[in-house]
CSV table of C-alpha atoms and ligand atoms in Angstrom, one decimal:
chain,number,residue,atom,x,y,z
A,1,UNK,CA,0.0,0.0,0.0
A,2,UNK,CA,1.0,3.6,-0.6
A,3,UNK,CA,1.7,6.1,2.6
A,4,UNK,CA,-1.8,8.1,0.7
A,5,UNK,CA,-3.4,4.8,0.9
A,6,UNK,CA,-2.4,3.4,4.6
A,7,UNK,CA,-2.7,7.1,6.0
A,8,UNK,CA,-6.7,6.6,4.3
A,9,UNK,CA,-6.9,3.1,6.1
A,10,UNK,CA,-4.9,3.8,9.2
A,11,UNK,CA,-3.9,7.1,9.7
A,12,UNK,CA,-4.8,8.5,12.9
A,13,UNK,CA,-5.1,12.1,12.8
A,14,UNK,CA,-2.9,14.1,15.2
A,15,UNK,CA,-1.3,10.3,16.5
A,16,UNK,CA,-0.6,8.6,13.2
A,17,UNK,CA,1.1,9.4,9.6
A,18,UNK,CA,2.4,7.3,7.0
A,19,UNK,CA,5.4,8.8,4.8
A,20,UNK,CA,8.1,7.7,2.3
A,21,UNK,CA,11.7,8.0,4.2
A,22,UNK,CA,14.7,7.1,3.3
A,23,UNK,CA,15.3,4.6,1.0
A,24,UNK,CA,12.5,4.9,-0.4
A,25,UNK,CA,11.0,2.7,2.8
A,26,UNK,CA,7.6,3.9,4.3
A,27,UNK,CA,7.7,4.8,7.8
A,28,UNK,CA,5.0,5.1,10.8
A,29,UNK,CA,5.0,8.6,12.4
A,30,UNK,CA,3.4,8.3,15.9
A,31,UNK,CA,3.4,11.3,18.3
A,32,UNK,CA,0.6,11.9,21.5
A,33,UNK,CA,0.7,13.1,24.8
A,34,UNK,CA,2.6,10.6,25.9
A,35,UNK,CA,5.5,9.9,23.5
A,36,UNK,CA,6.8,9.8,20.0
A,37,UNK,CA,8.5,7.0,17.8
A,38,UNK,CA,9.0,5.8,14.2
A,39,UNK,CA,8.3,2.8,13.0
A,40,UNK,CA,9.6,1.3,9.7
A,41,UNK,CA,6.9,-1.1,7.9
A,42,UNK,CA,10.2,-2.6,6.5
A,43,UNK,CA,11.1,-5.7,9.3
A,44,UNK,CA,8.5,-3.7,11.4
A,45,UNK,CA,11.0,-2.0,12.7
A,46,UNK,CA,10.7,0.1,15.7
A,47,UNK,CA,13.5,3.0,14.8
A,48,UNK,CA,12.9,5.5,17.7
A,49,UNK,CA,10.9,5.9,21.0
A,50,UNK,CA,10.7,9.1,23.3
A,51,UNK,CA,8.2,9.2,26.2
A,52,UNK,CA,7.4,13.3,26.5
A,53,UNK,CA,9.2,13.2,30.0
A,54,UNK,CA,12.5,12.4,28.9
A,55,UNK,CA,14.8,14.7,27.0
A,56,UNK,CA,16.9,11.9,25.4
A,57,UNK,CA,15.2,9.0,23.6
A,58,UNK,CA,15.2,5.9,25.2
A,59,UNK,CA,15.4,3.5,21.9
A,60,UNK,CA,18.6,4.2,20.5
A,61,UNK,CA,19.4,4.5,16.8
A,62,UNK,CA,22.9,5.1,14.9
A,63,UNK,CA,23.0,8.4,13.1
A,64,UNK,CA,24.9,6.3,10.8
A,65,UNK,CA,22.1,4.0,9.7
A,66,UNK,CA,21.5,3.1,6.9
A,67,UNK,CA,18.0,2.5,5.2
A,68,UNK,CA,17.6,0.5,2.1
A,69,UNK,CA,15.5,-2.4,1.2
A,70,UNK,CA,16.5,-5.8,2.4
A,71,UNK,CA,18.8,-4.2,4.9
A,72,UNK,CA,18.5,-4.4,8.6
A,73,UNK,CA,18.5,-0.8,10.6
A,74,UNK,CA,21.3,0.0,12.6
A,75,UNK,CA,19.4,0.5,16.2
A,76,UNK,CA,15.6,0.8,17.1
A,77,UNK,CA,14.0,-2.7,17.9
A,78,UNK,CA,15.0,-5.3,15.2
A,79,UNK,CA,12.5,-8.6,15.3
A,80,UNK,CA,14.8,-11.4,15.0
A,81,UNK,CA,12.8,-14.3,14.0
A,82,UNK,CA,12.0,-17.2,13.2
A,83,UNK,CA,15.8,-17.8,14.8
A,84,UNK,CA,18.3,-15.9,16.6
A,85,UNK,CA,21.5,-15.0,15.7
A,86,UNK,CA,23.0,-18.3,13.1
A,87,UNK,CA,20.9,-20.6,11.4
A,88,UNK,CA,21.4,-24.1,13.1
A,89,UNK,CA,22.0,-25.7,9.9
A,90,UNK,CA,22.5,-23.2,6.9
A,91,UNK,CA,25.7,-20.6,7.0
A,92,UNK,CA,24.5,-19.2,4.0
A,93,UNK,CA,20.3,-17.6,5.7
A,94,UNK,CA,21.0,-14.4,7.5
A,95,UNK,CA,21.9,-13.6,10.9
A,96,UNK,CA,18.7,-13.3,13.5
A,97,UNK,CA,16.5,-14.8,10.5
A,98,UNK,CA,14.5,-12.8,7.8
A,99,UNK,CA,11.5,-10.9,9.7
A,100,UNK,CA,13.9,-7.9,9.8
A,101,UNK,CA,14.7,-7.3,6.2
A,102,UNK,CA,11.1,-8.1,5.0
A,103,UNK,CA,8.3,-6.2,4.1
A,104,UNK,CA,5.5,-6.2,6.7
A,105,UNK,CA,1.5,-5.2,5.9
A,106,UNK,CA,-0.2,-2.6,8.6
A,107,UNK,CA,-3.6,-5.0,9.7
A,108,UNK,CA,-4.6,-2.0,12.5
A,109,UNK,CA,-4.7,1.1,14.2
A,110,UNK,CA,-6.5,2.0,17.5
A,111,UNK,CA,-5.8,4.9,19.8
A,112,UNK,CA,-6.0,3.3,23.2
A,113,UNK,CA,-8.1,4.4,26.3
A,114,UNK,CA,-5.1,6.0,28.0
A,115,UNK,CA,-4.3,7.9,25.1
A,116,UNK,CA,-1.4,5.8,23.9
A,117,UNK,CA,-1.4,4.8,20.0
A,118,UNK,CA,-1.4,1.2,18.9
A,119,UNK,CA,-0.3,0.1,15.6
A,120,UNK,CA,0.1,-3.6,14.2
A,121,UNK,CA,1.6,-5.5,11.3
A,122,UNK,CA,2.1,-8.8,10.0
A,123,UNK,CA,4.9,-10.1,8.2
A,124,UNK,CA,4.6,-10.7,4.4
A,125,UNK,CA,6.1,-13.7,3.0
A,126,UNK,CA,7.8,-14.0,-0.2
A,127,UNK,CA,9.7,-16.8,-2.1
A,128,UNK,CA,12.6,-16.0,-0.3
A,129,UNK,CA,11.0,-16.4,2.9
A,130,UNK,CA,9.2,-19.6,2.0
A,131,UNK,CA,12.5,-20.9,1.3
A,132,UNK,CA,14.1,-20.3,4.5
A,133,UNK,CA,11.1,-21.3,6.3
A,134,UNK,CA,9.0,-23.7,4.9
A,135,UNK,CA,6.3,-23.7,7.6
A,136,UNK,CA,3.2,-22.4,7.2
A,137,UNK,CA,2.8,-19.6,10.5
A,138,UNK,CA,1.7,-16.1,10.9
A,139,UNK,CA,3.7,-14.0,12.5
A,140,UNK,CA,2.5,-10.4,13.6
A,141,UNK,CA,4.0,-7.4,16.1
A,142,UNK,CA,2.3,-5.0,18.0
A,143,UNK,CA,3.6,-1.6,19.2
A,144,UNK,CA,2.0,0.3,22.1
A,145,UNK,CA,3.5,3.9,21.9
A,146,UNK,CA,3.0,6.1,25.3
A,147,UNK,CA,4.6,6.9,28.5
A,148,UNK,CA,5.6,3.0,27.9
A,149,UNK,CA,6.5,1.1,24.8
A,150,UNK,CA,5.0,-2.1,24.6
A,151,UNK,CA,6.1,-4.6,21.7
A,152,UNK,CA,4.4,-8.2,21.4
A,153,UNK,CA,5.6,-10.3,18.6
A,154,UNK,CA,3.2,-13.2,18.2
A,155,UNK,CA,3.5,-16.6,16.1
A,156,UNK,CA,0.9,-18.4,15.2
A,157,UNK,CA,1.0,-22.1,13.8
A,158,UNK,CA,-1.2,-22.2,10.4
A,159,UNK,CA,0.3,-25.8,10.1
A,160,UNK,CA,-0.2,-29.3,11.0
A,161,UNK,CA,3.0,-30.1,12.6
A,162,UNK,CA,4.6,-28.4,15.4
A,163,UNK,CA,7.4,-25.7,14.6
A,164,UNK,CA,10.4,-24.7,16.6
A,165,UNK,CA,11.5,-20.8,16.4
A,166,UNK,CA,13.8,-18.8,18.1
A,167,UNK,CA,13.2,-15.0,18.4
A,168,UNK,CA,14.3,-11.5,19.8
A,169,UNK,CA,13.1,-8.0,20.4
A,170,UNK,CA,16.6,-6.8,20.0
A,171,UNK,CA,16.3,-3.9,21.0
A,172,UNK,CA,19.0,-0.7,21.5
A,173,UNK,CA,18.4,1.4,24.4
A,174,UNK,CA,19.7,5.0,24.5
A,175,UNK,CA,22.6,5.3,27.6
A,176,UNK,CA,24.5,8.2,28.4
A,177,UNK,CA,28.1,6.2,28.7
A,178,UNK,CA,28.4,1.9,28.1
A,179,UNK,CA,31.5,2.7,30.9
A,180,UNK,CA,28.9,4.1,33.5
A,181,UNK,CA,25.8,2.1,33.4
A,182,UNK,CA,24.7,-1.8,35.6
A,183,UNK,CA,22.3,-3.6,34.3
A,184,UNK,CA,20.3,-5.3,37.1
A,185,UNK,CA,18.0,-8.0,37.0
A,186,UNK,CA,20.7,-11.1,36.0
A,187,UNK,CA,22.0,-11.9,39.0
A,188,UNK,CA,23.0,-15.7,39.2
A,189,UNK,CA,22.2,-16.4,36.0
A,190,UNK,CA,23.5,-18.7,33.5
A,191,UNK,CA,24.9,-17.1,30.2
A,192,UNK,CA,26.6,-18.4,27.1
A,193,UNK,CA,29.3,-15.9,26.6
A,194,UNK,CA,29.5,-15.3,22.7
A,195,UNK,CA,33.1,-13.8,23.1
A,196,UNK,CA,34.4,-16.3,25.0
A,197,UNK,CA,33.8,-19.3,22.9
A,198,UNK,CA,30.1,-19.8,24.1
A,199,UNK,CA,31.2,-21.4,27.5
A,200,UNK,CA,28.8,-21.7,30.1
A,201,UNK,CA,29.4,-18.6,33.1
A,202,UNK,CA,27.5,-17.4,36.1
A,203,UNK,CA,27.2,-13.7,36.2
A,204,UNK,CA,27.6,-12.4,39.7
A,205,UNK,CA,26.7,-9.1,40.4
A,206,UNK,CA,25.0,-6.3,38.1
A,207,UNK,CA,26.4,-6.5,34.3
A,208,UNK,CA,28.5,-3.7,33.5
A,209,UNK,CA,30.6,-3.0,30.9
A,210,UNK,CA,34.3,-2.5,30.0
A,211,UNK,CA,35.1,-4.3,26.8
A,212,UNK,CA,32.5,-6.1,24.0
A,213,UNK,CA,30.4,-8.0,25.8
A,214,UNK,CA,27.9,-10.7,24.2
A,215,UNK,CA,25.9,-13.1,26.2
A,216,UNK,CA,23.2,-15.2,25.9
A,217,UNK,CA,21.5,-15.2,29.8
A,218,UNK,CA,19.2,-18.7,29.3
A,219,UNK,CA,16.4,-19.5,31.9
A,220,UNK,CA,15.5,-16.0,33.3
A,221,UNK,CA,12.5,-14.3,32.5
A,222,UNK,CA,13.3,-11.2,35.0
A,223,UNK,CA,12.9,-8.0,34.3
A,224,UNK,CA,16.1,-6.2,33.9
A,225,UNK,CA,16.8,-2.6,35.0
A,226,UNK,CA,19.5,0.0,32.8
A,227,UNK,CA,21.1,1.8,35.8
A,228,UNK,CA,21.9,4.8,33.9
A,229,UNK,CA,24.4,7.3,36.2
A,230,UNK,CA,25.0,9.7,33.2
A,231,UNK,CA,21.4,10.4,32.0
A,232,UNK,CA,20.2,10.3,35.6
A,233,UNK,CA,17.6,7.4,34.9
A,234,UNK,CA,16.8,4.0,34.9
A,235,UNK,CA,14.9,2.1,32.1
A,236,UNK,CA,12.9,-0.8,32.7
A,237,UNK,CA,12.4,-4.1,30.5
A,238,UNK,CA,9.5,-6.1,31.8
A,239,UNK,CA,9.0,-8.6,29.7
A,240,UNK,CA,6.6,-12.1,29.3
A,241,UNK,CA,6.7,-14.9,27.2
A,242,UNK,CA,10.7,-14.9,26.9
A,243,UNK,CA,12.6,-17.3,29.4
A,244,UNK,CA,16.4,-15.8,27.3
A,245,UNK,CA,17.7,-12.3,27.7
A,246,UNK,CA,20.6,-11.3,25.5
A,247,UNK,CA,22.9,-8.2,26.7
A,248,UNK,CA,25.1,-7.4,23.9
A,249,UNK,CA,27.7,-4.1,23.6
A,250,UNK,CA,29.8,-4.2,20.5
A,251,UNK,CA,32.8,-1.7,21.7
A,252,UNK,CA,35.2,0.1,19.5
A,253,UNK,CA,36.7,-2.4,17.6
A,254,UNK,CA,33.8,-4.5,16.6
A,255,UNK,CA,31.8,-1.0,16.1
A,256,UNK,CA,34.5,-0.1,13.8
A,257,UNK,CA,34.7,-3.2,11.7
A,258,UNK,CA,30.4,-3.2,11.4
A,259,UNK,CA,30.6,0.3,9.7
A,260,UNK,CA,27.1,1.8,10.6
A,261,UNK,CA,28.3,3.0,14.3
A,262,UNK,CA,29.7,6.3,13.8
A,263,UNK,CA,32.6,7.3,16.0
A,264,UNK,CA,31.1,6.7,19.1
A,265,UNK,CA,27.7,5.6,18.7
A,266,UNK,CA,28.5,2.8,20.2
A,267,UNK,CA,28.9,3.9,23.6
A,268,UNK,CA,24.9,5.8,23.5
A,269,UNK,CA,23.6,2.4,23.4
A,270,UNK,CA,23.6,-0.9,24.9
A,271,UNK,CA,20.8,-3.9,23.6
A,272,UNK,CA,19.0,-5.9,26.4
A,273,UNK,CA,17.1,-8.3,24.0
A,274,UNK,CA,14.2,-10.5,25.2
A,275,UNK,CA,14.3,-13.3,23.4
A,276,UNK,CA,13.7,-16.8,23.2
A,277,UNK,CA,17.0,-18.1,22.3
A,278,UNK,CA,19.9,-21.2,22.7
A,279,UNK,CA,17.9,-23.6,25.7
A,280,UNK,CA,15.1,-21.7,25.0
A,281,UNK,CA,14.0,-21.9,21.6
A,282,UNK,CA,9.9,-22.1,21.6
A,283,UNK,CA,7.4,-25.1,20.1
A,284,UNK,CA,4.2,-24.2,19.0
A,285,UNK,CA,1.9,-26.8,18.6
A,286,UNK,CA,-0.4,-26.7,15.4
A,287,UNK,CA,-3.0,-24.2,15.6
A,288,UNK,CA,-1.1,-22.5,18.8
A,289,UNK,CA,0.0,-19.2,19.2
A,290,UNK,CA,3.0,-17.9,21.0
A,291,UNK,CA,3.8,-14.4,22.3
A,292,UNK,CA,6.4,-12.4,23.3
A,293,UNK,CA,6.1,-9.5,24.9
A,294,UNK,CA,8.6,-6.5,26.1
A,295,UNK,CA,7.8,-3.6,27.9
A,296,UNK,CA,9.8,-0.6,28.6
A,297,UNK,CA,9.8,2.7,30.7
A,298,UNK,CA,12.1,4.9,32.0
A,299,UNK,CA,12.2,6.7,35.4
A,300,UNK,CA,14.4,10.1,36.4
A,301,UNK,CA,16.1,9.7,39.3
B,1,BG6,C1,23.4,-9.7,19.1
B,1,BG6,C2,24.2,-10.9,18.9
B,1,BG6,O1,22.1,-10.1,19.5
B,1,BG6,O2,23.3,-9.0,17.8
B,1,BG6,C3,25.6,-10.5,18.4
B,1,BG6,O3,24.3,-11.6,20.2
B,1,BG6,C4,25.5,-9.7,17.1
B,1,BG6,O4,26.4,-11.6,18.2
B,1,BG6,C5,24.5,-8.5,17.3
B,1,BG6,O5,26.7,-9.2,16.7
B,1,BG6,C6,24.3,-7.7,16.1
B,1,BG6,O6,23.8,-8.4,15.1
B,1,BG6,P1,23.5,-7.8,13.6
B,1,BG6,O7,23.2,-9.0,12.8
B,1,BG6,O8,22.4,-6.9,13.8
B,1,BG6,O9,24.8,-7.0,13.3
């Protein structure tokens, strides 16, 4: 659909516009009382989020990124699905799976009772997809944009077998510094450190940050807590339906080498991903539905 014909269909006036952006993509506009965010139909891609009370965003995105068809966005609130990070099996599908790089259709609008704006989509498939994935599912995301930012990626099993995914909301918060910030909520957890072959670690303590840091936390379905000294606030990811939180931090030299960063983008941003992931990969059952569900917030200290 056209922005002309989705802003006809959807459009929500003073809440909710449809334009062309960059790269020719079509973004979702929302601004309300309660906070602001763009949303790229491409990957359904949450780009930016502001709730009115904060000065600084609280989704991050590089001002480096770049938007193209078929390319993922460098920040915002990537949906990694139907697997995370490498296929099991083929080297040659993409990183975090497909959802990200696809097309997705706008099925609904609502303004909500509190005044926040809702928006959903559902993935499109294409031959590509269908050859990646050769299960017949539905898979749709909703955003909640107000005070909070609620995201709920659901999966629904059109088929008649039962189908194994693995998923993310991997999303980039906006910190003041990656030195100065704990990340609460891990404690005694079991994570599969990425940069350390994949071995098997407790974490003791908060999570904080002095080098890249990639780890798959398995079994927790905590909320986590971005102790934020810099920016004077904490944000809060509640989540449901994900028993895997990822906490990833590139640093310089990874940073460097992925190009879309900028000089020091990387240390605005750190991703807390809920996810379903490694030990806890998800079944659905035919004709079941699975959701996961993130919630964030941010409080001034
Ligand atoms: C994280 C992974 O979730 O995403 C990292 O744990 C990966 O290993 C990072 O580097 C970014 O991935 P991408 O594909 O968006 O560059």
């Amino acid at each position: 659909m056209t922005p002309a014909q989705l802003n006809a269909q959807f459009g929500i006036a003073g809440q909710l516009v449809f334009e062309e952006g960059q790269g020719g993509l079509t973004f979702a506009r929302i601004d309300n009382a309660q906070g602001e965010a763009v949303l790229c139909l491409q990957g359904a891609h949450l780009v930016s989020w502001r709730p009115k009370d904060q000065a600084e965003p609280v989704v991050w995105v590089s001002d480096l990124a770049k938007y193209a068809p078929g390319k993922s966005i460098r920040g915002g609130a990537p949906v990694c699905w139907p697997w995370f990070g490498a296929h099991k099996t083929e080297s040659g599908f993409p990183g975090h799976g497909y959802a990200r790089t696809v097309p997705w259709a706008v099925t609904g609008s609502a303004v909500l009772a509190d005044g926040a704006t809702e928006i959903t989509l559902t993935l499109i498939e294409n031959d590509q997809a269908r050859a990646q994935w050769p299960h017949n599912t539905r898979v749709e995301l909703r955003a909640v944009v107000g005070a909070k930012l609620t995201l709920s990626l659901t999966t629904t099993n059109q088929g008649d077998a039962p189908v194994e995914i693995g998923e993310a909301l991997h999303t980039y918060l906006r910190i003041g510094d990656i030195g100065e910030i704990a990340i609460t909520g891990l404690e005694g957890c079991t994570y599969l450190d990425k940069v350390d072959g994949g071995q098997r670690k407790t974490q003791a303590g908060a999570v904080t940050c002095t080098g890249e840091v990639d780890r798959v936390y398995v079994n927790t379905t905590a909320a986590c807590v971005i102790e934020d000294a810099r920016l004077k606030r904490n944000v809060l990811i509640e989540k449901t339906g994900s028993a895997a939180t990822v906490v990833w931090t590139p640093w310089t030299e990874k940073a460097d080498k992925m190009g879309d960063f900028g000089p020091d983008g990387w240390r605005r941003m750190v991703c807390v991903e809920s996810a379903n992931a490694a030990d806890n990969v998800v079944t659905v059952a035919p004709g079941q539905s699975h959701t996961l569900t993130a919630v964030y917030s941010a409080q001034t200290l």
